[in-house]
Amino acid sequence: MNVYAVRTIYAHEMHRALRTLFQSVVSPVLSTSLYFVVFGAAIGSHITEVGGVSYGAFIVPGLIMLMLLTQSVSNAAFAIYFPKFNGTIYELLSAPVSSFEIVLGYVGAAATKSIILGLIILATANLFVDLEIAHPVWMAVFLVLTAVTFSLLGFIIGIWADGFEKLQFIPLLIITPLAFLGGTFYAIDMLPPAWQTVTLFNPVIYLISGFRWSFYGVADVSLAASLLTIGAFLTVCLAAVWWIFKTGYRLKA
Amino acid sequence: MTTPTQFLFRETGQADSGAGGQASAAVMDAGSAIHVRGLTKHYDSGFRALHDVNLDIRHGEIFALLGPNGAGKTTLISIICGLVNASEGTVLVDGHDIQRDFRAARQRLGLVPQELATDAFAKVHASVSYSRGLFGKPRNPAKVEQVLRDLSLWDKRDERLMSLSGGMKRRLMIAKALVHEPRILFLDEPTAGVDVELRRDMWNLVQRLKEDGTTIILTTHYIEEAEEMADRVGVINQGQIKLVEETRELMRQLGRKQLTLHLETPLAQVPETLSAYGLTLGDDGHELIYTYDGQGDRDSIPALLQALDAHGIHFRDLHTQQSSLEEIFVSLVRDGHR
Ligand SMILES: Nc1ncnc2c1ncn2[C@@H]1O[C@H](COP(=O)(O)OP(=O)(O)O)[C@@H](O)[C@H]1O
Ligand SMILES: [Mg+2]
């Protein structure tokens, strides 16, 4: 194992986040906080409680998830797209680094950044509402698994993308809508029955439900379903990454 | 008709295939710095960029890969360095297979690609340190400093790459390739679009590296460059290695001249008694061709002419020819396009 290389990639990526502190930290924290303030205040004045939880507190896990998904994907996608774009990928491909080590460095860094962002938002939200975390270990499990899985997805998108439009396409047109419709702002049983069924096809609700359960012990779907969903996602992404490196897809001619 | 260039080409071609076919030579080959066998590359477009390439680069030599644009030089280097997948064939670096044993192989290689590629936002020093880390070497500020100084980049160490000139960027890419202390260095068109000063610095660096025992493979389409720098030259065209020769030997052969005698009556064969001259027949026996060393055997022509006269072989006309590397090159390239 080329530990130096993993450490080098990881450090390089973390350093890049520091260099672009506003874009990578301030901006997502700010926008999530805005959601929190606007939705919490606007809707919270109509709905005081959901399942025994104050509305302001209810939306926090969903908002963190929302940010976690979009940031993990766009972070990791950009991280690997950039060297492809400027040509410096040659160095990575010619180095004595295995694909596993490349993934560990890039996805590890992207996931770390998302997790740090999640914790910052959690701390920020705690200033406004009373948060309780019923199952802290499960919360950490969901946080880490989601960050890793969606960083992997981002990595795949970054390799697939051959232009900036494609790079933004999936986060913007698929992940954000799914996250918004994934029960961040409402419990599923608040929807009309037909919509409840449709919503169950949205994988994001399983993530948000599980994450919220780790806070308040209330869930839309069973914990097992949530874990199964994230596990399946992770497996698919790992398989895709494995295939990418095996074939050299979009990396090697 | 045999042209001088075909003559050269054929002779070295035979020498090559002979070496490859012998068992003892094969054992020696496995100890090459780079050992390429049966390498073929079809790009996804279906284009065949390399065709059955066999090549051995010796330890510590400067090897120039000479060929026109599109010959397959970059493709060959890219496969060896892991940027492009081979379709067929094997490559060993210092005896290590580039696929099965990629770590050992790549650790030994340094690559300065043809195209400038830099992360505009990174800083010089950090960028060079990064390269060292990628290759699995522990941090070593002294080594980074030495490489940066060698390439006149030390004063720029805290600058962002976007502020560097083209020449400086190229220096940086060389620094990045050297900082992990590779035993074998690839320079893909190192002097393309490079100013005089950088070119001179680069050649000095190459000489220094060679003295330290580094094997250097460079590509170029400038013949003079290959002549000046390389211990051996390989000519590649249309994905095929056309010729591999010691630069000195090549130059010696280039010094060779050819005398063609247009005979009055065609010969069926060269008389036995003239065999010492190594004469060949051309144009169905209408031409008698004598190849000789331009510097060495100056007296041989009068002797040959006397001998011919003695055999009753008369000629109507004669002409002499001298080949140049340029000529060989042009001829090889043209042959390829036929
Ligand atoms: N990725 C690619 N896909 C298809 N054809 C390619 C690709 N890269 C190079 N080629 C073709 O392969 C040939 C050899 O290219 P290259 O190795 O770059 O030549 P050189 O370095 O000798 O100029 C050229 O005809 C080029 O157009
Ligand atoms: Mg080239």
Coordinates of C-alpha atoms and ligand atoms in Angstrom, one line a residue:
Chain A
M1 CA 0.0 0.0 0.0
N2 CA 1.3 3.4 -1.0
V3 CA 0.4 5.2 2.2
Y4 CA 2.4 8.3 1.2
A5 CA 0.4 8.6 -2.0
V6 CA -3.0 8.3 -0.2
R7 CA -1.9 10.9 2.3
T8 CA -0.6 13.1 -0.4
I9 CA -3.9 13.0 -2.4
Y10 CA -5.9 13.4 0.8
A11 CA -3.9 16.4 2.0
H12 CA -3.9 18.0 -1.4
E13 CA -7.7 17.8 -1.6
M14 CA -8.2 19.1 2.0
H15 CA -5.8 21.9 1.2
R16 CA -7.9 22.8 -1.9
A17 CA -10.9 23.1 0.4
L18 CA -9.1 25.5 2.6
R19 CA -7.9 27.5 -0.4
T20 CA -11.5 27.8 -1.5
L21 CA -12.9 28.2 2.0
F22 CA -15.8 30.4 1.0
Q23 CA -17.0 28.2 -1.8
S24 CA -16.5 24.9 0.0
V25 CA -17.5 25.7 3.5
V26 CA -19.1 29.1 4.0
S27 CA -21.4 28.9 1.1
P28 CA -23.0 25.5 1.8
V29 CA -23.3 26.3 5.5
L30 CA -24.9 29.7 4.7
S31 CA -27.4 28.3 2.2
T32 CA -28.4 25.4 4.5
S33 CA -28.9 27.9 7.4
L34 CA -31.1 30.0 5.1
Y35 CA -33.3 27.1 4.3
F36 CA -33.5 26.4 8.0
V37 CA -34.4 30.0 8.8
V38 CA -36.9 30.4 6.0
F39 CA -38.6 27.1 6.0
G40 CA -38.4 26.8 9.8
A41 CA -39.9 30.2 10.3
A42 CA -42.4 30.2 7.4
I43 CA -43.8 26.7 7.7
G44 CA -43.0 26.3 11.4
S45 CA -45.5 29.0 12.1
H46 CA -48.2 26.8 10.6
I47 CA -47.0 23.4 11.7
T48 CA -45.7 23.4 15.2
E49 CA -45.0 19.8 15.6
V50 CA -44.4 16.7 13.5
G51 CA -44.6 13.4 15.3
G52 CA -43.9 15.1 18.6
V53 CA -40.9 17.0 17.4
S54 CA -40.9 20.8 16.9
Y55 CA -40.9 21.6 13.2
G56 CA -37.6 23.6 13.4
A57 CA -35.9 20.5 14.9
F58 CA -37.7 18.2 12.6
I59 CA -36.2 19.6 9.4
V60 CA -32.6 19.7 10.7
P61 CA -31.6 16.1 9.9
G62 CA -33.2 16.4 6.4
L63 CA -31.3 19.6 5.7
I64 CA -28.1 18.1 6.8
M65 CA -28.8 15.1 4.5
L66 CA -29.6 17.5 1.7
M67 CA -26.3 19.3 2.1
L68 CA -24.4 16.0 2.6
L69 CA -25.7 14.6 -0.7
T70 CA -25.2 17.6 -2.9
Q71 CA -21.8 18.6 -1.4
S72 CA -20.4 15.0 -1.4
V73 CA -21.4 14.6 -5.0
S74 CA -20.2 17.9 -6.3
N75 CA -17.0 17.9 -4.2
A76 CA -15.8 14.5 -5.3
A77 CA -17.0 15.0 -8.9
F78 CA -15.0 18.3 -9.2
A79 CA -12.0 16.9 -7.4
I80 CA -11.4 14.2 -10.1
Y81 CA -12.8 16.1 -13.0
F82 CA -10.4 19.0 -12.5
P83 CA -7.1 17.0 -13.1
K84 CA -8.8 15.4 -16.1
F85 CA -9.8 18.9 -17.4
N86 CA -6.4 20.5 -17.0
G87 CA -4.4 17.4 -18.0
T88 CA -2.6 16.8 -14.7
I89 CA -4.3 13.4 -14.4
Y90 CA -1.3 12.0 -16.3
E91 CA 0.6 12.2 -13.1
L92 CA -1.9 10.2 -11.1
L93 CA -2.1 7.5 -13.8
S94 CA 1.7 7.2 -14.1
A95 CA 2.3 7.0 -10.4
P96 CA 2.7 3.7 -8.5
V97 CA -0.8 4.2 -7.0
S98 CA -3.5 1.6 -7.1
S99 CA -7.1 2.5 -8.0
F100 CA -8.1 1.7 -4.5
E101 CA -5.5 4.2 -3.2
I102 CA -6.7 6.9 -5.6
V103 CA -10.3 6.4 -4.5
L104 CA -9.3 6.3 -0.8
G105 CA -7.5 9.7 -1.2
Y106 CA -10.2 11.5 -3.3
V107 CA -13.3 10.0 -1.8
G108 CA -11.8 10.0 1.7
A109 CA -11.2 13.8 1.4
A110 CA -14.6 14.6 -0.2
A111 CA -16.4 12.6 2.5
T112 CA -14.3 14.2 5.3
K113 CA -15.3 17.6 4.0
S114 CA -19.0 16.7 3.8
I115 CA -18.9 15.3 7.3
I116 CA -17.2 18.4 8.7
L117 CA -19.9 20.5 6.9
G118 CA -22.6 18.3 8.4
L119 CA -21.2 18.8 11.9
I120 CA -20.9 22.6 11.4
I121 CA -24.5 22.8 10.3
L122 CA -25.5 20.6 13.2
A123 CA -23.7 23.0 15.6
T124 CA -25.3 26.0 13.9
A125 CA -28.8 24.6 14.1
N126 CA -28.2 23.8 17.7
L127 CA -28.1 27.6 18.3
F128 CA -31.6 28.0 17.1
V129 CA -33.5 24.9 18.2
D130 CA -33.2 22.2 20.8
L131 CA -31.6 19.2 19.2
E132 CA -31.5 15.9 20.8
I133 CA -29.6 12.9 19.4
A134 CA -31.2 9.7 20.5
H135 CA -28.8 7.4 18.8
P136 CA -25.5 9.2 18.4
V137 CA -23.7 6.1 17.1
W138 CA -26.4 5.5 14.4
M139 CA -26.3 9.1 13.5
A140 CA -22.5 8.9 12.9
V141 CA -23.0 5.7 10.9
F142 CA -25.6 7.4 8.6
L143 CA -23.4 10.5 8.4
V144 CA -20.3 8.6 7.4
L145 CA -22.0 6.0 5.1
T146 CA -23.9 8.7 3.2
A147 CA -20.9 10.9 2.9
V148 CA -18.8 8.1 1.6
T149 CA -21.4 6.7 -0.7
F150 CA -22.3 10.0 -2.4
S151 CA -18.6 11.0 -2.6
L152 CA -18.2 7.7 -4.5
L153 CA -21.1 8.7 -6.7
G154 CA -19.5 12.1 -7.3
F155 CA -16.2 10.5 -8.1
I156 CA -18.0 8.4 -10.8
I157 CA -19.7 11.4 -12.2
G158 CA -16.4 13.3 -12.3
I159 CA -14.9 10.6 -14.3
W160 CA -17.9 10.2 -16.6
A161 CA -18.2 14.0 -17.2
D162 CA -16.5 15.4 -20.2
G163 CA -17.7 18.9 -19.7
F164 CA -18.8 21.3 -16.9
E165 CA -22.5 20.9 -17.9
K166 CA -22.4 17.2 -17.2
L167 CA -20.5 17.8 -14.0
Q168 CA -23.4 19.8 -12.7
F169 CA -26.2 17.9 -14.4
I170 CA -26.7 15.1 -12.0
P171 CA -26.3 17.1 -8.7
L172 CA -28.6 19.8 -10.0
L173 CA -31.2 17.9 -11.9
I174 CA -31.4 14.6 -10.0
I175 CA -30.0 14.8 -6.5
T176 CA -31.3 18.2 -5.4
P177 CA -34.9 17.5 -6.5
L178 CA -34.8 14.0 -5.0
A179 CA -33.5 15.4 -1.8
F180 CA -36.2 18.2 -1.7
L181 CA -38.9 15.7 -2.4
G182 CA -37.3 13.2 0.0
G183 CA -39.1 14.2 3.1
T184 CA -36.8 16.9 4.4
F185 CA -39.6 19.3 5.1
Y186 CA -42.5 16.8 5.8
A187 CA -43.2 13.4 7.1
I188 CA -44.5 11.1 4.4
D189 CA -47.8 10.5 6.2
M190 CA -48.6 14.2 5.7
L191 CA -48.9 13.6 2.0
P192 CA -52.0 12.3 0.1
P193 CA -52.0 8.5 -0.2
A194 CA -51.1 8.4 -3.9
W195 CA -48.1 10.7 -3.3
Q196 CA -47.0 8.6 -0.4
T197 CA -46.6 5.6 -2.8
V198 CA -44.7 7.7 -5.3
T199 CA -42.4 9.0 -2.6
L200 CA -41.4 5.5 -1.6
F201 CA -39.6 5.2 -5.0
N202 CA -37.4 8.0 -4.0
P203 CA -34.3 6.5 -2.5
V204 CA -33.4 9.7 -0.6
I205 CA -36.4 9.3 1.8
Y206 CA -34.8 6.2 3.2
L207 CA -31.7 8.0 4.0
I208 CA -33.4 11.0 5.5
S209 CA -35.8 8.8 7.4
G210 CA -33.0 6.8 8.9
F211 CA -30.9 9.8 9.8
R212 CA -33.9 11.5 11.4
W213 CA -34.6 8.4 13.3
S214 CA -31.1 8.6 14.9
F215 CA -32.1 12.0 16.2
Y216 CA -35.7 11.7 17.3
G217 CA -36.5 8.0 17.2
V218 CA -39.3 8.6 14.7
A219 CA -39.1 7.3 11.1
D220 CA -41.1 7.2 7.9
V221 CA -39.7 3.7 7.0
S222 CA -38.0 1.0 9.0
L223 CA -34.4 1.4 10.0
A224 CA -33.6 -1.8 8.1
A225 CA -35.0 -0.3 4.9
S226 CA -32.8 2.7 5.4
L227 CA -29.7 0.7 6.0
L228 CA -30.5 -1.6 3.1
T229 CA -30.8 1.4 0.8
I230 CA -27.6 3.0 1.8
G231 CA -25.9 -0.4 1.7
A232 CA -27.2 -1.1 -1.8
F233 CA -26.1 2.4 -3.0
L234 CA -22.7 1.9 -1.6
T235 CA -22.3 -1.5 -3.3
V236 CA -23.4 -0.2 -6.7
C237 CA -21.0 2.7 -6.5
L238 CA -18.1 0.5 -5.4
A239 CA -18.9 -1.9 -8.3
A240 CA -19.0 1.0 -10.7
V241 CA -15.7 2.4 -9.5
W242 CA -14.1 -1.1 -9.7
W243 CA -15.3 -1.3 -13.3
I244 CA -14.0 2.1 -14.2
F245 CA -10.5 1.3 -13.1
K246 CA -10.6 -2.2 -14.5
T247 CA -11.5 -0.9 -18.0
G248 CA -9.8 2.5 -17.7
Y249 CA -13.2 4.0 -18.7
R250 CA -12.7 7.7 -19.6
L251 CA -9.3 7.6 -17.9
K252 CA -7.1 5.6 -20.3
A253 CA -7.4 5.4 -24.1
Chain B
M1 CA 17.1 -0.9 -57.7
T2 CA 18.8 -0.6 -54.3
T3 CA 19.0 2.9 -52.9
P4 CA 21.5 3.7 -50.2
T5 CA 18.7 4.2 -47.8
Q6 CA 17.2 0.9 -48.5
F7 CA 20.6 -0.6 -48.1
L8 CA 21.0 0.9 -44.6
F9 CA 17.5 0.0 -43.7
R10 CA 17.8 -3.6 -44.7
E11 CA 21.1 -4.1 -43.1
T12 CA 20.1 -2.8 -39.7
G13 CA 16.7 -4.6 -40.0
Q14 CA 18.5 -7.9 -40.4
A15 CA 20.8 -7.2 -37.4
D16 CA 17.7 -6.4 -35.4
S17 CA 15.7 -9.5 -36.2
G18 CA 18.8 -11.6 -35.7
A19 CA 19.4 -10.3 -32.2
G20 CA 15.8 -10.8 -31.2
G21 CA 15.8 -14.4 -32.4
Q22 CA 18.8 -15.6 -30.5
A23 CA 18.3 -17.1 -27.1
S24 CA 21.3 -15.4 -25.5
A25 CA 20.2 -12.0 -26.8
A26 CA 16.8 -12.6 -25.3
V27 CA 18.3 -13.3 -21.9
M28 CA 20.3 -10.1 -22.1
D29 CA 17.1 -8.2 -23.2
A30 CA 15.3 -9.2 -20.0
G31 CA 17.9 -7.1 -18.2
S32 CA 17.1 -4.0 -20.3
A33 CA 15.9 -0.8 -18.7
I34 CA 12.8 -1.0 -21.0
H35 CA 11.9 -4.2 -22.8
V36 CA 9.0 -4.1 -25.2
R37 CA 7.7 -7.1 -27.1
G38 CA 4.9 -7.4 -29.6
L39 CA 3.3 -4.1 -28.6
T40 CA 0.3 -3.2 -30.6
K41 CA -2.2 -0.5 -29.9
H42 CA -5.6 0.0 -31.5
Y43 CA -7.4 3.1 -30.3
D44 CA -11.2 2.9 -29.8
S45 CA -11.6 4.7 -33.1
G46 CA -10.1 1.5 -34.7
F47 CA -6.9 3.4 -35.6
R48 CA -3.8 1.3 -35.2
A49 CA -1.2 3.5 -33.6
L50 CA 1.4 0.9 -32.8
H51 CA 2.0 -2.4 -34.7
D52 CA 4.1 -5.2 -33.2
V53 CA 6.7 -2.9 -31.6
N54 CA 9.9 -4.6 -30.2
L55 CA 12.4 -2.4 -28.5
D56 CA 15.0 -2.6 -25.9
I57 CA 16.4 0.4 -24.1
R58 CA 19.7 -0.2 -22.3
H59 CA 20.5 0.9 -18.8
G60 CA 22.1 4.3 -18.7
E61 CA 21.8 5.2 -22.3
I62 CA 20.2 8.2 -24.0
F63 CA 17.8 6.8 -26.5
A64 CA 16.1 9.1 -29.1
L65 CA 12.9 8.0 -30.6
L66 CA 12.7 9.7 -33.9
G67 CA 9.6 9.9 -36.0
P68 CA 7.2 12.3 -37.7
N69 CA 4.0 13.6 -36.1
G70 CA 1.6 10.8 -35.6
A71 CA 4.2 8.1 -35.8
G72 CA 3.2 6.7 -32.4
K73 CA 5.9 8.0 -30.2
T74 CA 3.6 9.4 -27.5
T75 CA 1.4 6.3 -27.7
L76 CA 4.4 4.1 -27.0
I77 CA 5.6 6.3 -24.1
S78 CA 2.0 6.5 -22.7
I79 CA 1.7 2.7 -22.7
I80 CA 5.0 2.3 -20.9
C81 CA 4.0 4.9 -18.3
G82 CA 0.5 3.6 -17.7
L83 CA -1.5 6.3 -19.4
V84 CA -2.8 4.2 -22.2
N85 CA -3.8 0.5 -22.3
A86 CA -1.9 -1.7 -24.7
S87 CA -4.0 -3.9 -27.0
E88 CA -1.4 -6.6 -27.2
G89 CA 2.2 -7.2 -26.1
T90 CA 4.3 -6.9 -23.0
V91 CA 6.5 -4.2 -21.5
L92 CA 9.0 -4.8 -18.8
V93 CA 10.7 -2.0 -16.9
D94 CA 13.8 -3.2 -15.2
G95 CA 12.3 -6.7 -15.5
H96 CA 9.0 -5.6 -13.9
D97 CA 5.8 -6.1 -15.9
I98 CA 4.0 -2.8 -16.2
Q99 CA 0.7 -4.4 -15.4
R100 CA 1.3 -7.3 -13.0
D101 CA 4.1 -5.4 -11.2
F102 CA 3.0 -1.9 -11.9
R103 CA 4.3 -0.4 -8.6
A104 CA 7.9 -1.6 -9.1
A105 CA 7.7 -0.6 -12.8
R106 CA 6.3 2.9 -12.3
Q107 CA 8.5 3.8 -9.3
R108 CA 11.4 3.7 -11.7
L109 CA 9.8 5.9 -14.3
G110 CA 9.6 9.6 -14.6
L111 CA 7.5 11.2 -17.4
V112 CA 7.6 14.7 -18.8
P113 CA 4.6 14.6 -21.2
Q114 CA 4.5 16.5 -24.5
E115 CA 1.6 18.8 -23.5
L116 CA 2.0 21.3 -20.8
A117 CA -0.5 20.3 -18.0
T118 CA -0.5 22.2 -14.8
D119 CA -2.9 23.0 -12.0
A120 CA -3.1 26.7 -12.3
F121 CA -3.9 27.3 -8.7
A122 CA -1.2 25.2 -7.1
K123 CA 2.1 26.7 -6.0
V124 CA 5.4 25.6 -7.4
H125 CA 6.9 24.1 -4.3
A126 CA 3.7 22.3 -3.2
S127 CA 3.2 21.0 -6.7
V128 CA 6.6 19.4 -6.8
S129 CA 6.2 18.0 -3.2
Y130 CA 2.9 16.5 -4.3
S131 CA 4.6 14.6 -7.2
R132 CA 7.1 13.1 -4.8
G133 CA 4.3 12.0 -2.4
L134 CA 2.3 10.4 -5.2
F135 CA 5.3 8.2 -6.0
G136 CA 5.4 7.0 -2.5
K137 CA 8.4 8.8 -1.3
P138 CA 8.6 10.4 2.1
R139 CA 8.7 14.2 2.3
N140 CA 12.2 15.5 1.6
P141 CA 12.5 19.3 1.5
A142 CA 16.2 19.1 0.6
K143 CA 15.5 17.0 -2.5
V144 CA 12.6 19.3 -3.6
E145 CA 14.9 22.3 -3.1
Q146 CA 17.7 20.7 -5.1
V147 CA 15.4 19.9 -8.0
L148 CA 13.9 23.3 -8.0
R149 CA 17.3 24.9 -8.0
D150 CA 18.5 22.6 -10.8
L151 CA 15.7 23.9 -12.9
S152 CA 16.0 27.5 -11.9
L153 CA 12.6 27.5 -10.2
W154 CA 13.7 28.0 -6.6
D155 CA 13.0 31.8 -6.7
K156 CA 9.5 31.0 -8.0
R157 CA 8.7 28.4 -5.3
D158 CA 5.8 30.3 -3.7
E159 CA 4.2 31.4 -7.0
R160 CA 1.1 29.9 -8.4
L161 CA 1.6 28.0 -11.6
M162 CA -0.7 30.3 -13.5
S163 CA 1.8 33.1 -13.1
L164 CA 4.6 31.0 -14.8
S165 CA 5.6 31.4 -18.4
G166 CA 5.4 28.5 -20.8
G167 CA 9.1 27.8 -20.4
M168 CA 8.8 27.9 -16.6
K169 CA 5.9 25.5 -16.7
R170 CA 8.0 23.1 -18.8
R171 CA 10.8 23.3 -16.2
L172 CA 8.2 22.7 -13.5
M173 CA 7.0 19.5 -15.3
I174 CA 10.6 18.3 -15.5
A175 CA 11.0 19.0 -11.8
K176 CA 7.8 17.1 -11.0
A177 CA 9.1 14.1 -13.0
L178 CA 12.5 14.1 -11.3
V179 CA 11.6 14.7 -7.7
H180 CA 10.9 11.1 -7.0
E181 CA 14.4 10.2 -8.3
P182 CA 13.4 8.0 -11.2
R183 CA 16.0 5.7 -12.8
I184 CA 14.4 6.1 -16.2
L185 CA 13.2 9.4 -17.6
F186 CA 10.9 10.0 -20.5
L187 CA 11.0 13.3 -22.3
D188 CA 8.3 13.6 -24.9
E189 CA 9.3 16.3 -27.4
P190 CA 11.2 18.2 -24.7
T191 CA 12.3 20.9 -27.1
A192 CA 9.2 21.6 -29.0
G193 CA 8.4 25.3 -28.7
V194 CA 11.2 25.8 -26.2
D195 CA 13.6 28.8 -26.3
V196 CA 17.3 28.5 -26.8
E197 CA 18.2 29.0 -23.1
L198 CA 15.9 26.3 -21.9
R199 CA 17.0 24.0 -24.6
R200 CA 20.6 24.4 -23.5
D201 CA 19.7 24.0 -19.8
M202 CA 17.7 20.9 -20.7
W203 CA 20.6 19.3 -22.6
N204 CA 22.9 20.1 -19.7
L205 CA 20.5 18.5 -17.3
V206 CA 20.1 15.4 -19.5
Q207 CA 23.9 15.0 -19.5
R208 CA 24.1 15.3 -15.8
L209 CA 21.3 12.8 -15.3
K210 CA 23.1 10.4 -17.6
E211 CA 26.3 10.8 -15.6
D212 CA 24.3 9.8 -12.6
G213 CA 23.2 6.7 -14.4
T214 CA 19.7 7.7 -15.4
T215 CA 18.3 6.1 -18.5
I216 CA 16.8 8.8 -20.8
I217 CA 14.3 8.2 -23.6
L218 CA 13.4 11.3 -25.6
T219 CA 11.2 11.7 -28.6
T220 CA 11.8 14.3 -31.2
H221 CA 11.2 14.9 -34.9
Y222 CA 14.4 16.9 -35.2
I223 CA 17.2 14.8 -36.5
E224 CA 20.0 17.0 -35.4
E225 CA 18.7 16.7 -31.8
A226 CA 18.9 12.9 -31.9
E227 CA 22.3 13.1 -33.5
E228 CA 23.6 15.5 -30.9
M229 CA 22.3 13.9 -27.8
A230 CA 21.5 10.3 -28.2
D231 CA 23.6 7.2 -27.8
R232 CA 21.2 5.3 -29.9
V233 CA 18.4 6.3 -32.2
G234 CA 15.2 4.4 -33.0
V235 CA 13.2 5.5 -36.0
I236 CA 9.5 5.0 -35.7
N237 CA 6.9 5.6 -38.4
Q238 CA 3.2 4.6 -38.7
G239 CA 3.4 2.7 -35.5
Q240 CA 6.4 0.6 -36.5
I241 CA 10.0 0.7 -35.4
K242 CA 11.9 1.0 -38.7
L243 CA 15.4 1.0 -37.4
V244 CA 17.4 1.0 -34.2
E245 CA 21.0 1.9 -34.3
E246 CA 23.9 3.4 -32.4
T247 CA 24.1 7.0 -33.3
R248 CA 27.8 6.7 -34.0
E249 CA 27.3 3.6 -36.2
L250 CA 24.5 5.4 -38.0
M251 CA 26.7 8.4 -38.7
R252 CA 29.4 6.1 -39.9
Q253 CA 27.0 4.4 -42.3
L254 CA 25.9 7.8 -43.3
G255 CA 29.4 8.6 -44.3
R256 CA 29.2 5.7 -46.7
K257 CA 28.9 6.3 -50.3
Q258 CA 27.6 4.3 -53.1
L259 CA 29.0 4.0 -56.6
T260 CA 26.6 2.8 -59.3
L261 CA 28.0 1.6 -62.6
H262 CA 25.6 1.3 -65.5
L263 CA 26.9 -1.7 -67.4
E264 CA 27.0 -2.1 -71.2
T265 CA 26.0 -5.7 -70.9
P266 CA 24.1 -7.1 -68.0
L267 CA 25.7 -9.5 -65.6
A268 CA 24.0 -12.6 -64.3
Q269 CA 26.2 -12.6 -61.2
V270 CA 29.1 -10.9 -59.7
P271 CA 32.3 -12.7 -60.6
E272 CA 33.7 -14.7 -57.7
T273 CA 37.1 -13.0 -57.8
L274 CA 35.5 -9.6 -57.1
S275 CA 33.8 -10.8 -53.9
A276 CA 36.1 -8.8 -51.7
Y277 CA 34.4 -5.6 -52.9
G278 CA 31.0 -6.7 -51.7
L279 CA 29.4 -5.7 -54.9
T280 CA 25.7 -6.1 -55.6
L281 CA 23.7 -6.1 -58.8
G282 CA 20.7 -3.9 -59.5
D283 CA 18.3 -3.3 -62.4
D284 CA 18.3 -6.9 -63.6
G285 CA 22.1 -7.0 -63.8
H286 CA 22.4 -3.7 -65.6
E287 CA 23.8 -2.0 -62.6
L288 CA 26.8 -2.9 -60.5
I289 CA 26.7 -1.2 -57.1
Y290 CA 29.7 -0.7 -54.8
T291 CA 29.2 0.6 -51.3
Y292 CA 32.2 2.1 -49.6
D293 CA 33.3 4.1 -46.6
G294 CA 33.5 7.7 -47.6
Q295 CA 36.6 8.4 -45.4
G296 CA 38.4 5.0 -45.2
D297 CA 39.1 3.2 -48.5
R298 CA 39.9 6.0 -50.8
D299 CA 42.1 3.9 -53.0
S300 CA 39.6 1.2 -53.5
I301 CA 37.8 2.8 -56.5
P302 CA 40.7 2.9 -58.9
A303 CA 41.5 -0.7 -57.8
L304 CA 38.0 -1.8 -58.4
L305 CA 37.9 -0.1 -61.8
Q306 CA 41.1 -1.8 -62.8
A307 CA 39.8 -5.1 -61.7
L308 CA 36.6 -4.7 -63.6
D309 CA 38.5 -3.8 -66.7
A310 CA 40.6 -6.9 -66.2
H311 CA 37.3 -9.0 -66.1
G312 CA 36.1 -7.3 -69.3
I313 CA 33.2 -5.6 -67.5
H314 CA 32.6 -2.2 -69.1
F315 CA 30.3 0.5 -68.1
R316 CA 28.5 3.3 -70.0
D317 CA 28.0 5.6 -67.1
L318 CA 28.4 5.9 -63.4
H319 CA 27.2 8.0 -60.5
T320 CA 27.9 8.2 -56.7
Q321 CA 25.5 8.8 -53.9
Q322 CA 25.8 9.7 -50.3
S323 CA 22.9 9.3 -47.8
S324 CA 22.1 11.4 -44.8
L325 CA 20.0 10.7 -41.8
E326 CA 17.6 13.2 -43.2
E327 CA 17.4 11.1 -46.3
I328 CA 16.8 7.9 -44.5
F329 CA 14.2 9.5 -42.5
V330 CA 12.4 10.9 -45.5
S331 CA 12.7 7.6 -47.3
L332 CA 11.3 5.7 -44.4
V333 CA 8.4 8.0 -44.0
R334 CA 7.6 8.0 -47.7
D335 CA 7.9 4.2 -47.8
G336 CA 5.3 4.0 -45.1
H337 CA 2.9 6.1 -47.0
R338 CA 3.1 4.1 -50.1
Ligands
LIG1 N1 -6.8 8.8 -28.0 C1 -6.7 8.6 -29.3 N2 -7.7 8.1 -30.1 C2 -7.5 7.8 -31.4 N3 -6.4 8.0 -32.1 C3 -5.3 8.5 -31.4 C4 -5.4 8.8 -30.0 N4 -4.2 9.3 -29.6 C5 -3.4 9.3 -30.7 N5 -4.1 8.9 -31.8 C6 -3.5 8.7 -33.1 O1 -2.5 7.8 -33.0 C7 -1.4 8.2 -33.9 C8 -0.2 8.3 -33.1 O2 -0.2 9.4 -32.2 P1 0.9 9.8 -31.3 O3 1.4 8.6 -30.5 O4 0.5 11.0 -30.5 O5 2.1 10.2 -32.3 P2 3.4 11.0 -32.1 O6 3.6 11.3 -30.7 O7 4.5 10.2 -32.8 O8 3.2 12.3 -32.8 C9 -1.9 9.5 -34.5 O9 -2.3 9.3 -35.8 C10 -3.0 10.0 -33.6 O10 -3.9 10.7 -34.3
MG2 MG 3.8 13.0 -29.6

